[in-house]
Coordinates of C-alpha atoms in Angstrom, one line a residue:
Chain A
M12 CA 2.2 36.6 -1.1
R13 CA 5.7 36.5 -2.6
P14 CA 7.5 33.4 -1.4
W15 CA 10.9 35.2 -0.9
R16 CA 9.3 37.5 1.6
L17 CA 8.2 34.5 3.7
W18 CA 11.6 32.9 3.4
A19 CA 13.3 36.2 4.5
A20 CA 11.0 36.4 7.5
A21 CA 11.4 32.7 8.3
R22 CA 15.2 33.0 8.2
C23 CA 15.2 35.9 10.6
L24 CA 12.9 34.0 12.9
W25 CA 15.2 31.1 13.1
A26 CA 18.3 33.3 13.5
R27 CA 16.9 35.1 16.5
P28 CA 15.0 33.6 19.5
A29 CA 11.8 35.5 20.0
V30 CA 11.8 35.5 23.8
G31 CA 12.2 38.2 26.4
P32 CA 10.1 40.7 28.3
A33 CA 8.0 42.7 25.9
R34 CA 7.8 46.5 26.1
R35 CA 4.8 46.8 23.9
P36 CA 2.4 43.9 24.3
L37 CA 1.7 42.9 20.7
S38 CA 5.1 43.1 19.1
C39 CA 7.3 40.6 20.9
G40 CA 8.5 39.0 17.7
S41 CA 11.1 40.4 15.3
P42 CA 10.0 43.5 13.3
Q43 CA 9.8 41.4 10.2
L44 CA 7.4 39.0 11.8
E45 CA 5.2 41.8 13.1
E46 CA 5.2 43.5 9.7
L47 CA 4.2 40.2 8.1
F48 CA 1.3 39.9 10.5
S49 CA 0.3 43.5 10.5
S50 CA -3.4 44.0 10.9
G51 CA -5.1 44.7 7.6
G52 CA -2.2 43.3 5.7
P53 CA -2.4 40.6 3.0
L54 CA -1.5 37.8 5.3
R55 CA -4.1 38.8 7.9
T56 CA -6.8 39.0 5.3
F57 CA -5.8 35.6 3.9
L58 CA -5.9 34.0 7.3
E59 CA -9.2 35.6 8.2
R60 CA -10.7 34.2 5.0
Q61 CA -9.3 30.8 5.8
A62 CA -10.6 30.9 9.3
G63 CA -13.9 32.2 8.2
S64 CA -14.8 29.3 6.0
E65 CA -17.5 27.2 7.4
A66 CA -17.0 23.6 8.3
Q67 CA -19.4 22.7 5.5
L68 CA -17.1 24.1 2.9
Q69 CA -14.2 22.1 1.7
V70 CA -11.3 23.2 3.9
R71 CA -8.2 22.4 1.9
R72 CA -5.8 23.3 4.6
P73 CA -7.3 22.3 7.9
E74 CA -4.0 22.6 9.9
L75 CA -3.5 26.2 8.8
V76 CA -7.1 27.1 9.7
T77 CA -6.8 25.6 13.1
V78 CA -3.6 27.5 13.9
A79 CA -5.0 30.7 12.5
K80 CA -8.1 30.4 14.6
R81 CA -6.0 29.7 17.7
L82 CA -3.9 32.8 16.9
S83 CA -6.9 35.1 16.8
E84 CA -8.2 33.5 20.0
K85 CA -4.9 34.1 21.7
E86 CA -4.7 37.7 20.5
Q87 CA -8.2 38.3 21.8
E88 CA -7.2 36.8 25.1
L89 CA -4.2 39.1 25.2
R90 CA -6.2 42.2 24.6
E91 CA -8.6 41.3 27.3
T92 CA -5.8 40.7 29.8
E93 CA -4.2 44.0 29.0
H94 CA -7.0 45.9 30.8
L95 CA -5.9 44.3 34.0
L96 CA -2.4 45.9 33.7
H97 CA -4.0 49.1 34.9
D98 CA -5.9 47.6 37.8
K99 CA -5.6 49.1 41.2
N100 CA -4.7 45.7 42.8
E101 CA -0.9 45.0 42.6
D102 CA -1.3 41.3 42.8
L103 CA -3.7 41.3 40.0
R104 CA -1.3 43.5 37.9
K105 CA 1.5 41.0 38.5
L106 CA -0.7 38.1 37.5
A107 CA -1.8 39.9 34.4
E108 CA 1.9 40.6 33.4
N109 CA 2.7 36.9 33.7
E110 CA -0.4 36.0 31.8
I111 CA 0.5 38.4 29.0
T112 CA 4.1 37.2 28.7
L113 CA 2.9 33.6 28.3
C114 CA 0.3 34.7 25.8
Q115 CA 2.9 36.6 23.7
K116 CA 5.2 33.6 23.7
E117 CA 2.4 31.5 22.4
I118 CA 1.3 34.0 19.8
T119 CA 4.9 34.2 18.4
Q120 CA 5.0 30.4 18.2
L121 CA 1.7 30.3 16.4
K122 CA 3.0 32.9 13.9
H123 CA 6.1 30.7 13.3
Q124 CA 3.8 27.8 12.7
I125 CA 1.7 29.7 10.3
I126 CA 4.7 30.6 8.2
L127 CA 6.0 27.1 8.1
L128 CA 2.6 25.9 7.0
L129 CA 2.5 28.5 4.3
V130 CA 5.8 27.6 2.7
P131 CA 5.0 25.4 -0.3
S132 CA 6.4 21.9 -0.3
E133 CA 6.3 19.3 -2.9
E134 CA 5.0 15.9 -2.6
T135 CA 8.4 14.5 -3.2
D136 CA 10.3 16.5 -0.6
E137 CA 10.5 13.5 1.8
N138 CA 11.7 11.2 -0.9
D139 CA 14.9 9.5 -1.3
L140 CA 16.8 10.5 -4.4
I141 CA 19.4 9.3 -6.9
L142 CA 22.3 11.6 -7.4
E143 CA 24.3 11.3 -10.7
V144 CA 27.5 13.2 -11.5
T145 CA 29.1 13.2 -14.8
A146 CA 32.3 14.9 -15.9
G147 CA 31.7 17.4 -18.7
V148 CA 34.0 19.6 -20.8
G149 CA 37.7 19.8 -19.7
G150 CA 39.3 16.4 -19.8
Q151 CA 41.2 15.4 -16.7
E152 CA 40.5 18.6 -14.9
A153 CA 36.8 18.2 -15.3
M154 CA 37.1 14.7 -14.0
L155 CA 39.0 15.9 -10.9
F156 CA 36.3 18.5 -10.4
T157 CA 33.6 15.8 -10.6
S158 CA 35.4 13.7 -8.1
E159 CA 35.6 16.7 -5.7
I160 CA 31.9 17.5 -6.1
F161 CA 30.9 13.9 -5.5
E162 CA 33.0 13.8 -2.3
M163 CA 31.4 17.0 -1.2
Y164 CA 27.9 15.6 -1.5
Q165 CA 29.0 12.5 0.3
Q166 CA 30.3 14.6 3.2
Y167 CA 27.2 16.8 3.1
A168 CA 25.0 13.7 3.4
A169 CA 27.1 12.5 6.3
F170 CA 26.7 15.9 7.9
K171 CA 22.9 15.8 7.4
R172 CA 22.9 12.2 8.7
W173 CA 21.5 10.9 5.5
N174 CA 22.1 7.5 4.1
F175 CA 24.6 7.6 1.2
E176 CA 25.1 4.6 -0.9
T177 CA 27.3 4.6 -4.0
L178 CA 25.7 2.7 -6.8
E179 CA 28.2 3.2 -9.6
Y180 CA 31.6 4.6 -9.6
F181 CA 33.8 5.0 -12.8
P182 CA 37.0 6.6 -12.0
S183 CA 39.6 7.9 -14.4
E184 CA 43.3 6.8 -14.4
T185 CA 44.5 10.0 -12.7
G186 CA 42.2 10.0 -9.7
G187 CA 39.4 11.8 -11.4
L188 CA 35.8 10.6 -11.8
R189 CA 34.0 10.1 -15.0
H190 CA 30.6 9.2 -13.8
A191 CA 29.1 8.1 -10.5
S192 CA 25.7 7.7 -9.0
A193 CA 24.5 7.3 -5.5
S194 CA 21.3 6.7 -3.6
I195 CA 20.7 9.3 -0.9
G196 CA 18.0 8.8 1.7
G197 CA 16.9 10.6 4.8
S198 CA 14.9 13.3 6.3
E199 CA 13.9 15.8 3.6
A200 CA 16.8 14.7 1.4
Y201 CA 15.1 15.5 -1.8
K202 CA 13.9 18.8 -0.5
H203 CA 17.4 19.9 0.1
M204 CA 19.0 18.5 -2.9
K205 CA 16.4 19.2 -5.6
F206 CA 18.0 22.4 -6.7
E207 CA 21.4 20.9 -7.2
G208 CA 20.8 19.6 -10.6
G209 CA 22.3 21.2 -13.7
V210 CA 25.7 22.0 -15.2
H211 CA 28.3 23.3 -12.7
R212 CA 31.3 25.2 -13.9
V213 CA 34.7 25.8 -12.3
Q214 CA 37.3 28.3 -13.4
R215 CA 40.7 27.7 -11.8
V216 CA 44.3 26.8 -12.3
P217 CA 44.2 23.0 -12.5
K218 CA 46.7 20.8 -10.6
T219 CA 47.9 19.5 -14.0
E220 CA 48.6 23.0 -15.4
K221 CA 52.3 23.9 -15.6
Q222 CA 52.0 27.4 -16.9
G223 CA 49.5 28.7 -14.4
R224 CA 46.7 29.4 -16.9
I225 CA 43.1 29.3 -15.8
H226 CA 40.9 26.7 -17.3
T227 CA 37.2 26.3 -17.3
S228 CA 35.7 22.9 -16.9
T229 CA 32.2 21.7 -16.2
M230 CA 30.4 18.8 -14.7
T231 CA 26.8 17.8 -14.5
V232 CA 24.6 16.9 -11.6
A233 CA 21.3 15.1 -12.0
I234 CA 18.9 14.6 -9.1
L235 CA 16.1 12.1 -9.5
P236 CA 13.5 11.6 -6.8
Q237 CA 12.8 8.0 -6.0
P238 CA 9.1 7.3 -5.6
T239 CA 8.2 5.9 -2.2
E240 CA 5.3 3.9 -3.5
I241 CA 4.3 3.1 -7.0
N242 CA 0.7 2.6 -7.7
L243 CA 0.5 0.3 -10.7
V244 CA -2.7 -0.6 -12.4
I245 CA -2.4 -3.4 -14.8
N246 CA -5.2 -4.5 -17.0
P247 CA -5.3 -8.3 -17.2
K248 CA -6.0 -8.0 -20.9
D249 CA -2.5 -6.4 -21.3
L250 CA -0.9 -9.6 -20.1
R251 CA 0.1 -12.6 -22.0
I252 CA 1.0 -15.7 -19.9
D253 CA 3.4 -18.1 -21.6
T254 CA 4.1 -21.5 -20.2
K255 CA 7.0 -23.4 -21.5
R256 CA 7.2 -26.3 -19.1
A257 CA 8.6 -29.4 -20.8
S258 CA 6.7 -31.0 -23.5
G259 CA 5.4 -34.4 -22.4
A260 CA 3.8 -35.2 -19.1
G261 CA 5.3 -32.5 -16.8
G262 CA 4.6 -32.9 -13.1
Q263 CA 6.6 -35.6 -11.5
H264 CA 8.3 -36.4 -14.8
V265 CA 10.2 -33.1 -14.7
N266 CA 12.3 -31.2 -12.2
K267 CA 13.2 -27.7 -13.5
T268 CA 14.0 -24.7 -11.4
D269 CA 12.7 -22.4 -14.1
S270 CA 9.0 -22.3 -13.3
A271 CA 8.5 -21.7 -17.0
V272 CA 5.7 -19.3 -16.5
R273 CA 6.5 -16.0 -18.2
I274 CA 4.1 -13.1 -18.0
V275 CA 4.5 -10.5 -20.7
H276 CA 3.1 -7.1 -20.4
L277 CA 2.1 -6.5 -24.0
P278 CA 2.2 -2.6 -24.2
T279 CA 5.7 -2.4 -22.8
G280 CA 7.2 -5.8 -23.7
W281 CA 8.2 -6.2 -20.0
N282 CA 8.4 -9.8 -18.8
Chain B
M264 CA 36.8 -20.6 -20.8
E265 CA 40.1 -20.1 -22.6
L266 CA 40.3 -16.5 -21.4
W267 CA 40.1 -17.6 -17.8
G268 CA 42.8 -20.2 -18.4
R269 CA 45.1 -17.6 -19.9
M270 CA 44.4 -15.1 -17.1
L271 CA 45.2 -17.6 -14.5
W272 CA 48.5 -18.6 -16.2
T273 CA 49.7 -15.1 -16.3
L274 CA 48.9 -14.6 -12.6
L275 CA 50.2 -17.9 -11.5
S276 CA 53.4 -17.5 -13.4
G277 CA 54.0 -14.0 -12.1
P278 CA 56.0 -13.2 -8.9
G279 CA 55.4 -16.5 -7.2
R280 CA 52.3 -16.1 -5.1
R281 CA 51.2 -19.7 -4.8
G282 CA 53.3 -21.5 -7.4
G283 CA 52.0 -23.5 -10.2
T284 CA 50.5 -26.4 -8.3
W285 CA 47.5 -24.6 -7.0
G286 CA 45.5 -25.0 -10.1
W287 CA 46.1 -28.7 -10.4
A288 CA 44.4 -29.8 -7.2
F289 CA 41.2 -30.3 -9.2
S290 CA 42.5 -32.5 -11.9
S291 CA 39.2 -33.7 -13.2
W292 CA 38.6 -30.4 -15.0
Q293 CA 40.6 -27.4 -16.1
P294 CA 41.8 -25.0 -13.5
H295 CA 39.0 -22.5 -13.6
S296 CA 38.8 -21.5 -10.0
P297 CA 39.3 -17.8 -10.0
L298 CA 41.7 -16.3 -7.4
A299 CA 40.1 -14.5 -4.6
G300 CA 39.6 -10.8 -5.0
L301 CA 39.3 -11.0 -8.8
S302 CA 35.8 -11.9 -9.3
S303 CA 32.4 -10.4 -8.8
A304 CA 29.1 -12.2 -8.6
T305 CA 28.3 -11.3 -12.2
E306 CA 31.6 -12.6 -13.5
L307 CA 31.2 -15.8 -11.5
V308 CA 27.7 -16.4 -12.9
R309 CA 29.1 -16.0 -16.4
H310 CA 32.0 -18.3 -15.6
W311 CA 29.9 -21.1 -14.1
T312 CA 27.3 -20.8 -16.8
G313 CA 30.0 -21.5 -19.3
V314 CA 31.3 -24.5 -17.3
F315 CA 27.8 -26.0 -16.9
E316 CA 27.0 -25.5 -20.6
K317 CA 30.2 -27.2 -21.7
R318 CA 29.4 -30.2 -19.5
G319 CA 25.8 -30.4 -20.8
I320 CA 24.2 -29.5 -17.5
P321 CA 20.6 -28.3 -18.1
E322 CA 19.5 -24.9 -16.9
A323 CA 23.1 -23.7 -16.9
R324 CA 22.4 -20.1 -16.4
E325 CA 19.7 -20.6 -13.8
S326 CA 21.8 -23.0 -11.8
S327 CA 24.8 -20.7 -11.6
E328 CA 22.6 -17.7 -10.8
Y329 CA 20.8 -19.6 -8.0
I330 CA 24.1 -20.9 -6.6
V331 CA 25.8 -17.5 -6.5
A332 CA 22.8 -15.8 -5.1
H333 CA 22.4 -18.4 -2.4
V334 CA 26.0 -18.0 -1.3
L335 CA 25.5 -14.2 -1.1
G336 CA 22.4 -14.7 1.0
A337 CA 19.7 -13.9 -1.6
K338 CA 17.0 -16.0 -3.1
T339 CA 17.5 -14.9 -6.7
F340 CA 20.3 -13.3 -8.5
Q341 CA 18.0 -10.6 -9.8
S342 CA 17.2 -9.5 -6.2
L343 CA 20.8 -8.8 -5.4
K344 CA 21.5 -5.1 -5.1
P345 CA 23.6 -3.9 -8.0
I346 CA 26.6 -3.1 -5.9
L347 CA 26.7 -6.6 -4.5
R348 CA 26.9 -8.0 -8.0
T349 CA 30.0 -6.0 -8.9
Q350 CA 32.1 -6.0 -5.7
P351 CA 34.7 -8.8 -5.3
L352 CA 33.8 -11.9 -3.3
T353 CA 35.6 -13.3 -0.4
P354 CA 37.7 -16.5 -0.6
Q355 CA 35.1 -18.3 1.6
Q356 CA 32.3 -17.3 -0.8
L357 CA 34.3 -18.5 -3.8
K358 CA 35.0 -21.8 -2.1
C359 CA 31.3 -22.2 -1.3
I360 CA 30.3 -21.5 -4.9
Q361 CA 32.9 -24.0 -6.1
E362 CA 31.6 -26.7 -3.8
L363 CA 28.0 -26.2 -4.7
S364 CA 28.8 -26.0 -8.4
S365 CA 30.7 -29.3 -8.2
H366 CA 27.6 -30.9 -6.9
R367 CA 25.6 -29.5 -9.8
L368 CA 28.2 -30.8 -12.2
Q369 CA 27.3 -34.2 -10.8
R370 CA 23.7 -33.6 -12.0
M371 CA 22.4 -33.1 -8.5
P372 CA 19.1 -31.3 -8.7
L373 CA 19.5 -27.6 -7.7
Q374 CA 17.1 -27.9 -4.8
Y375 CA 19.4 -30.5 -3.2
V376 CA 22.5 -28.5 -4.0
L377 CA 21.1 -25.5 -2.2
G378 CA 19.4 -27.6 0.5
E379 CA 16.2 -25.6 0.4
W380 CA 13.4 -24.6 -1.9
D381 CA 10.3 -22.5 -1.7
F382 CA 6.8 -23.9 -2.0
R383 CA 3.9 -21.5 -2.0
G384 CA 5.9 -18.9 -0.1
L385 CA 7.2 -21.3 2.5
N386 CA 10.9 -22.1 2.6
L387 CA 11.4 -25.8 3.0
K388 CA 14.6 -27.8 3.6
M389 CA 15.4 -30.3 0.8
V390 CA 17.4 -33.4 1.4
P391 CA 18.0 -36.3 -1.0
P392 CA 16.3 -38.7 -1.7
V393 CA 13.1 -37.1 -0.4
F394 CA 10.9 -36.0 -3.4
I395 CA 11.2 -32.4 -4.4
P396 CA 7.9 -30.6 -4.7
R397 CA 6.9 -29.6 -8.2
P398 CA 5.3 -26.3 -9.1
E399 CA 2.2 -28.0 -10.3
T400 CA 1.5 -29.2 -6.8
E401 CA 1.2 -25.6 -5.7
E402 CA -2.0 -25.5 -7.7
L403 CA -3.3 -28.6 -6.0
V404 CA -3.1 -26.8 -2.7
E405 CA -4.7 -23.7 -4.2
W406 CA -7.7 -25.8 -5.4
V407 CA -8.2 -27.3 -1.9
L408 CA -8.0 -23.9 -0.3
E409 CA -10.7 -22.6 -2.7
E410 CA -12.9 -25.5 -1.9
V411 CA -12.5 -25.2 1.8
A412 CA -13.3 -21.5 1.6
R413 CA -16.4 -22.4 -0.3
R414 CA -17.7 -24.6 2.5
S415 CA -17.2 -21.8 4.9
H416 CA -19.0 -23.5 7.8
T417 CA -16.0 -25.8 8.3
V418 CA -13.6 -22.8 8.5
G419 CA -13.1 -21.2 11.8
V420 CA -14.1 -24.2 13.8
Q421 CA -11.1 -25.4 15.8
G422 CA -9.4 -28.5 14.4
S423 CA -11.3 -28.0 11.2
P424 CA -10.8 -29.1 8.5
L425 CA -9.0 -32.4 9.5
I426 CA -6.9 -33.4 6.6
L427 CA -5.0 -36.6 5.7
E428 CA -2.0 -36.4 3.4
V429 CA -0.7 -39.6 1.9
G430 CA 2.9 -39.5 0.9
C431 CA 4.0 -36.2 2.6
G432 CA 7.6 -36.2 1.3
S433 CA 9.1 -32.9 2.5
G434 CA 5.8 -31.8 4.0
A435 CA 5.1 -29.3 1.3
I436 CA 1.4 -29.9 0.9
S437 CA 0.6 -30.4 4.6
L438 CA 2.6 -27.4 5.8
S439 CA 1.1 -25.1 3.1
L440 CA -2.4 -26.1 4.2
L441 CA -1.6 -25.7 7.8
S442 CA -0.1 -22.2 7.3
E443 CA -3.0 -21.0 5.2
L444 CA -5.8 -22.6 7.2
P445 CA -5.0 -21.6 10.8
Q446 CA -7.7 -23.9 12.3
S447 CA -6.8 -27.0 10.3
R448 CA -5.2 -30.2 11.5
V449 CA -3.2 -32.6 9.4
I450 CA -2.3 -36.2 9.6
A451 CA 0.7 -36.7 7.3
V452 CA 1.9 -40.2 6.4
D453 CA 4.8 -41.6 4.4
K454 CA 6.4 -45.0 4.1
E455 CA 9.9 -43.6 3.9
A456 CA 11.8 -42.7 7.1
A457 CA 13.7 -39.9 5.5
A458 CA 10.5 -38.3 4.5
I459 CA 9.0 -38.6 8.0
S460 CA 12.2 -37.0 9.4
L461 CA 12.3 -34.2 6.8
T462 CA 8.6 -33.3 7.3
R463 CA 9.2 -33.2 11.0
E464 CA 12.1 -30.9 10.5
N465 CA 10.2 -28.6 8.2
A466 CA 7.2 -28.5 10.5
Q467 CA 9.5 -27.3 13.3
R468 CA 11.2 -24.8 11.1
L469 CA 7.8 -23.3 10.3
Q470 CA 6.5 -23.7 13.9
L471 CA 3.6 -25.7 12.7
Q472 CA 4.5 -28.9 14.6
D473 CA 1.6 -28.5 17.0
R474 CA -1.1 -29.1 14.4
I475 CA 0.5 -32.0 12.5
W476 CA 0.8 -35.7 13.3
I477 CA 3.5 -37.3 11.2
V478 CA 3.1 -41.1 11.0
P479 CA 5.3 -43.6 9.2
L480 CA 2.9 -45.7 7.3
D481 CA 2.8 -47.7 4.0
V482 CA -0.7 -47.4 2.7
T483 CA -0.2 -50.3 0.3
L484 CA 0.3 -52.7 3.2
E485 CA -2.7 -54.7 4.3
G486 CA -4.5 -53.3 7.3
S487 CA -2.2 -50.3 7.6
W488 CA -5.0 -47.7 7.6
T489 CA -6.5 -49.2 10.7
H490 CA -3.8 -47.4 12.7
L491 CA -5.3 -44.1 11.5
L492 CA -8.9 -44.9 12.6
P493 CA -8.5 -43.6 16.1
W494 CA -7.8 -40.1 14.8
G495 CA -11.3 -40.0 13.6
P496 CA -12.9 -39.5 10.3
V497 CA -11.2 -36.8 8.2
D498 CA -12.7 -34.0 6.2
L499 CA -10.5 -34.6 3.2
V500 CA -7.7 -36.7 1.8
I501 CA -5.0 -35.1 -0.3
S502 CA -2.1 -36.6 -2.1
N503 CA 0.5 -36.3 -4.8
P504 CA 1.1 -40.0 -5.0
P505 CA 3.8 -41.6 -7.2
Y506 CA 2.0 -41.6 -10.6
V507 CA 4.8 -42.1 -13.2
F508 CA 4.1 -45.1 -15.5
H509 CA 6.7 -47.7 -14.8
Q510 CA 7.9 -47.8 -18.4
D511 CA 8.5 -44.0 -18.3
M512 CA 10.9 -44.2 -15.3
E513 CA 14.0 -44.8 -17.4
Q514 CA 13.3 -41.7 -19.5
L515 CA 13.4 -39.4 -16.6
A516 CA 16.3 -36.9 -16.4
P517 CA 19.5 -38.0 -14.6
E518 CA 18.7 -35.4 -11.9
I519 CA 15.5 -37.3 -11.0
R520 CA 16.7 -40.8 -11.7
S521 CA 19.9 -40.6 -9.7
Y522 CA 18.9 -38.5 -6.7
E523 CA 15.1 -38.7 -6.0
D524 CA 13.5 -41.8 -4.4
P525 CA 12.1 -43.9 -7.2
E526 CA 9.4 -45.1 -4.8
A527 CA 8.1 -41.6 -4.7
L528 CA 7.7 -41.6 -8.5
D529 CA 6.9 -45.1 -9.7
G530 CA 3.2 -45.8 -9.8
G531 CA 3.4 -49.2 -11.4
E532 CA 2.4 -50.3 -14.9
E533 CA -0.3 -47.7 -15.4
G534 CA 0.9 -45.4 -12.7
M535 CA -2.2 -46.3 -10.8
D536 CA -1.0 -48.6 -8.0
V537 CA -0.8 -46.1 -5.1
I538 CA -3.8 -44.2 -6.5
T539 CA -6.1 -47.2 -6.3
H540 CA -4.9 -48.0 -2.8
I541 CA -5.8 -44.5 -1.7
L542 CA -9.2 -44.7 -3.4
T543 CA -9.9 -48.1 -1.8
L544 CA -9.2 -47.2 1.7
A545 CA -10.2 -43.5 1.8
P546 CA -13.9 -44.3 2.4
Q547 CA -13.0 -45.9 5.7
L548 CA -11.5 -42.7 6.9
L549 CA -13.6 -40.1 5.3
K550 CA -16.6 -38.3 6.7
D551 CA -19.8 -38.5 4.7
F552 CA -19.4 -36.4 1.5
G553 CA -15.7 -36.1 2.3
S554 CA -13.3 -35.3 -0.6
I555 CA -10.2 -36.7 -2.1
Y556 CA -7.9 -34.4 -4.0
L557 CA -5.2 -36.0 -6.1
E558 CA -2.4 -34.9 -8.4
V559 CA -2.0 -37.3 -11.3
D560 CA -0.6 -38.0 -14.7
P561 CA -2.5 -36.3 -17.6
R562 CA -3.6 -39.8 -18.7
H563 CA -5.2 -40.7 -15.4
P564 CA -8.5 -38.8 -15.4
E565 CA -10.0 -41.4 -17.8
L566 CA -8.4 -44.3 -16.1
V567 CA -9.5 -43.2 -12.6
S568 CA -13.0 -42.5 -13.9
S569 CA -13.4 -46.0 -15.3
W570 CA -11.8 -47.6 -12.3
L571 CA -14.3 -45.9 -10.0
Q572 CA -17.2 -47.0 -12.2
S573 CA -16.0 -50.6 -11.8
H574 CA -15.9 -50.2 -8.0
P575 CA -19.3 -48.9 -7.2
D576 CA -19.1 -50.3 -3.7
L577 CA -16.8 -47.5 -2.7
Y578 CA -19.5 -44.8 -3.4
L579 CA -16.8 -42.5 -4.9
H580 CA -17.5 -40.2 -7.8
L581 CA -15.1 -38.2 -9.9
V582 CA -16.6 -34.7 -9.4
A583 CA -14.1 -32.5 -11.2
V584 CA -10.9 -32.5 -13.2
R585 CA -8.7 -29.4 -13.1
R586 CA -5.9 -28.4 -15.5
D587 CA -2.5 -27.2 -14.4
F588 CA -0.9 -24.0 -15.7
C589 CA 0.3 -25.8 -18.8
G590 CA -3.2 -26.8 -19.7
R591 CA -2.8 -30.5 -18.8
P592 CA -5.5 -32.3 -16.9
R593 CA -3.6 -32.7 -13.6
F594 CA -5.9 -32.7 -10.6
L595 CA -8.9 -34.8 -9.6
H596 CA -11.6 -34.1 -7.1
I597 CA -13.3 -37.3 -6.0
Q598 CA -16.2 -37.2 -3.5
Q599 CA -17.7 -39.8 -1.4
S600 CA -21.5 -39.9 -1.4
G601 CA -23.3 -42.7 0.4
P602 CA -22.9 -45.3 3.1

């Protein structure tokens, strides 16, 4: 399943609400959605395989399986209810129509859910991140560009209601920015920012340019995910414990604020 | 130092902000108080470290770091967020640092300068001349906790174990035990009113006041322990008694000599005076096979051992000697066995 197809379908889903009276029972979603879920297509086959796995087998994506099973149940329900559309009893026909509308709504929702569950996400998507900007080639103009980009990210973070904390800020004399870093935290911050890293280039007539020539300057963005939890395993054999409390009696004889116990991690030299 | 002086001069002699007299208010030392808005925490630490070093104050860097961190609301300088270390401080903060540092310049122990210190994870108020807990004593408490856990039948029973602390000082030992043994009760005694008052205050701060009885008592006075008999026999006696040999008192650092209560340190000729009183009277208050845990001078294990042998009527035996984190024999476990 090519990811871009999913993304294209997903974008269309979000752009258009999939509600409204259906003309043909099974295709109440957008055409792209229906194409994606077409019977016999790769997605269907994949879902059937997932749903078919026995409970004894290791189900790696239990949520997806649950939703897929529910989808096929609902579709079955829909097909059965359809027969009642041609019933002689009018009341029964009306009931069936309502039933079918509800069913279709739910089926579309389930299909949305399946797509969201299929889009791959990284472990670190929820993480906070460190943003670093550095002026590149282009002197003052590059530094102005860097300043603009940093401000842009600051405002973007505000727009997304993320936490934005400037850690370092080294401006230049003329209002530009040499280097800055910030800690950004919030819902799916890393997920949205992770592709921002790299060298960015601008080609424009700088403010400082008197003759109207176009200049090219660059700046670099670095995005570093901050781990939420660090699992550290330290072998006691890797530690050396130094005590340098005063020579002599120690105890009541001495009052030092330095506890004088230093633990050195031998492999890294950290203490 | 010189750089600061020069900077100040150029600023003071510039378009008259405060005039030249500002710097001379503190005539006992050079005008090194930075003007507000100029200095960050990092710069101030560097500045005061230099001042302390020049005046021969021990632990110059640690002192200035702790003072600056304290004023900024943190426990250690290292725990301050990087941005807080580089942004300018307010005039009030600068003034506060100035004041605390001036105390440190008088060789006041840092714990008294800050007015608080941690002991085994508890934050305790510190007030001169009440004795400042030493890090070794944390290990004494650790040992007792291990032993209590070993005799698990006493843990979990309400009011158990019942502990007597002799010479509670700031309350460090008693309050640590109470906080880590939720069922325990403590009787804490001290002969110094300031210590009684401080232990009470720390107990309140930590909300442990319901399980501790704080009693002003001088255990070296004849018949004093009889006051404690009504509370019933105790499971264990714990103490960090004054154990410095009298002849060593004058060699102690000025911080200790000038600010801490000498009665909390001086143990007499061989540092044994208070220790022997505790050992003499403990059997009257201990349950059968009850224990005494003491912190002592590294020379005491032998002295205590021979003293106990010459007082067999007490039925006390030195069961174990434990070393502190510097490898010195520091802690004694003495057990009562017999009538």
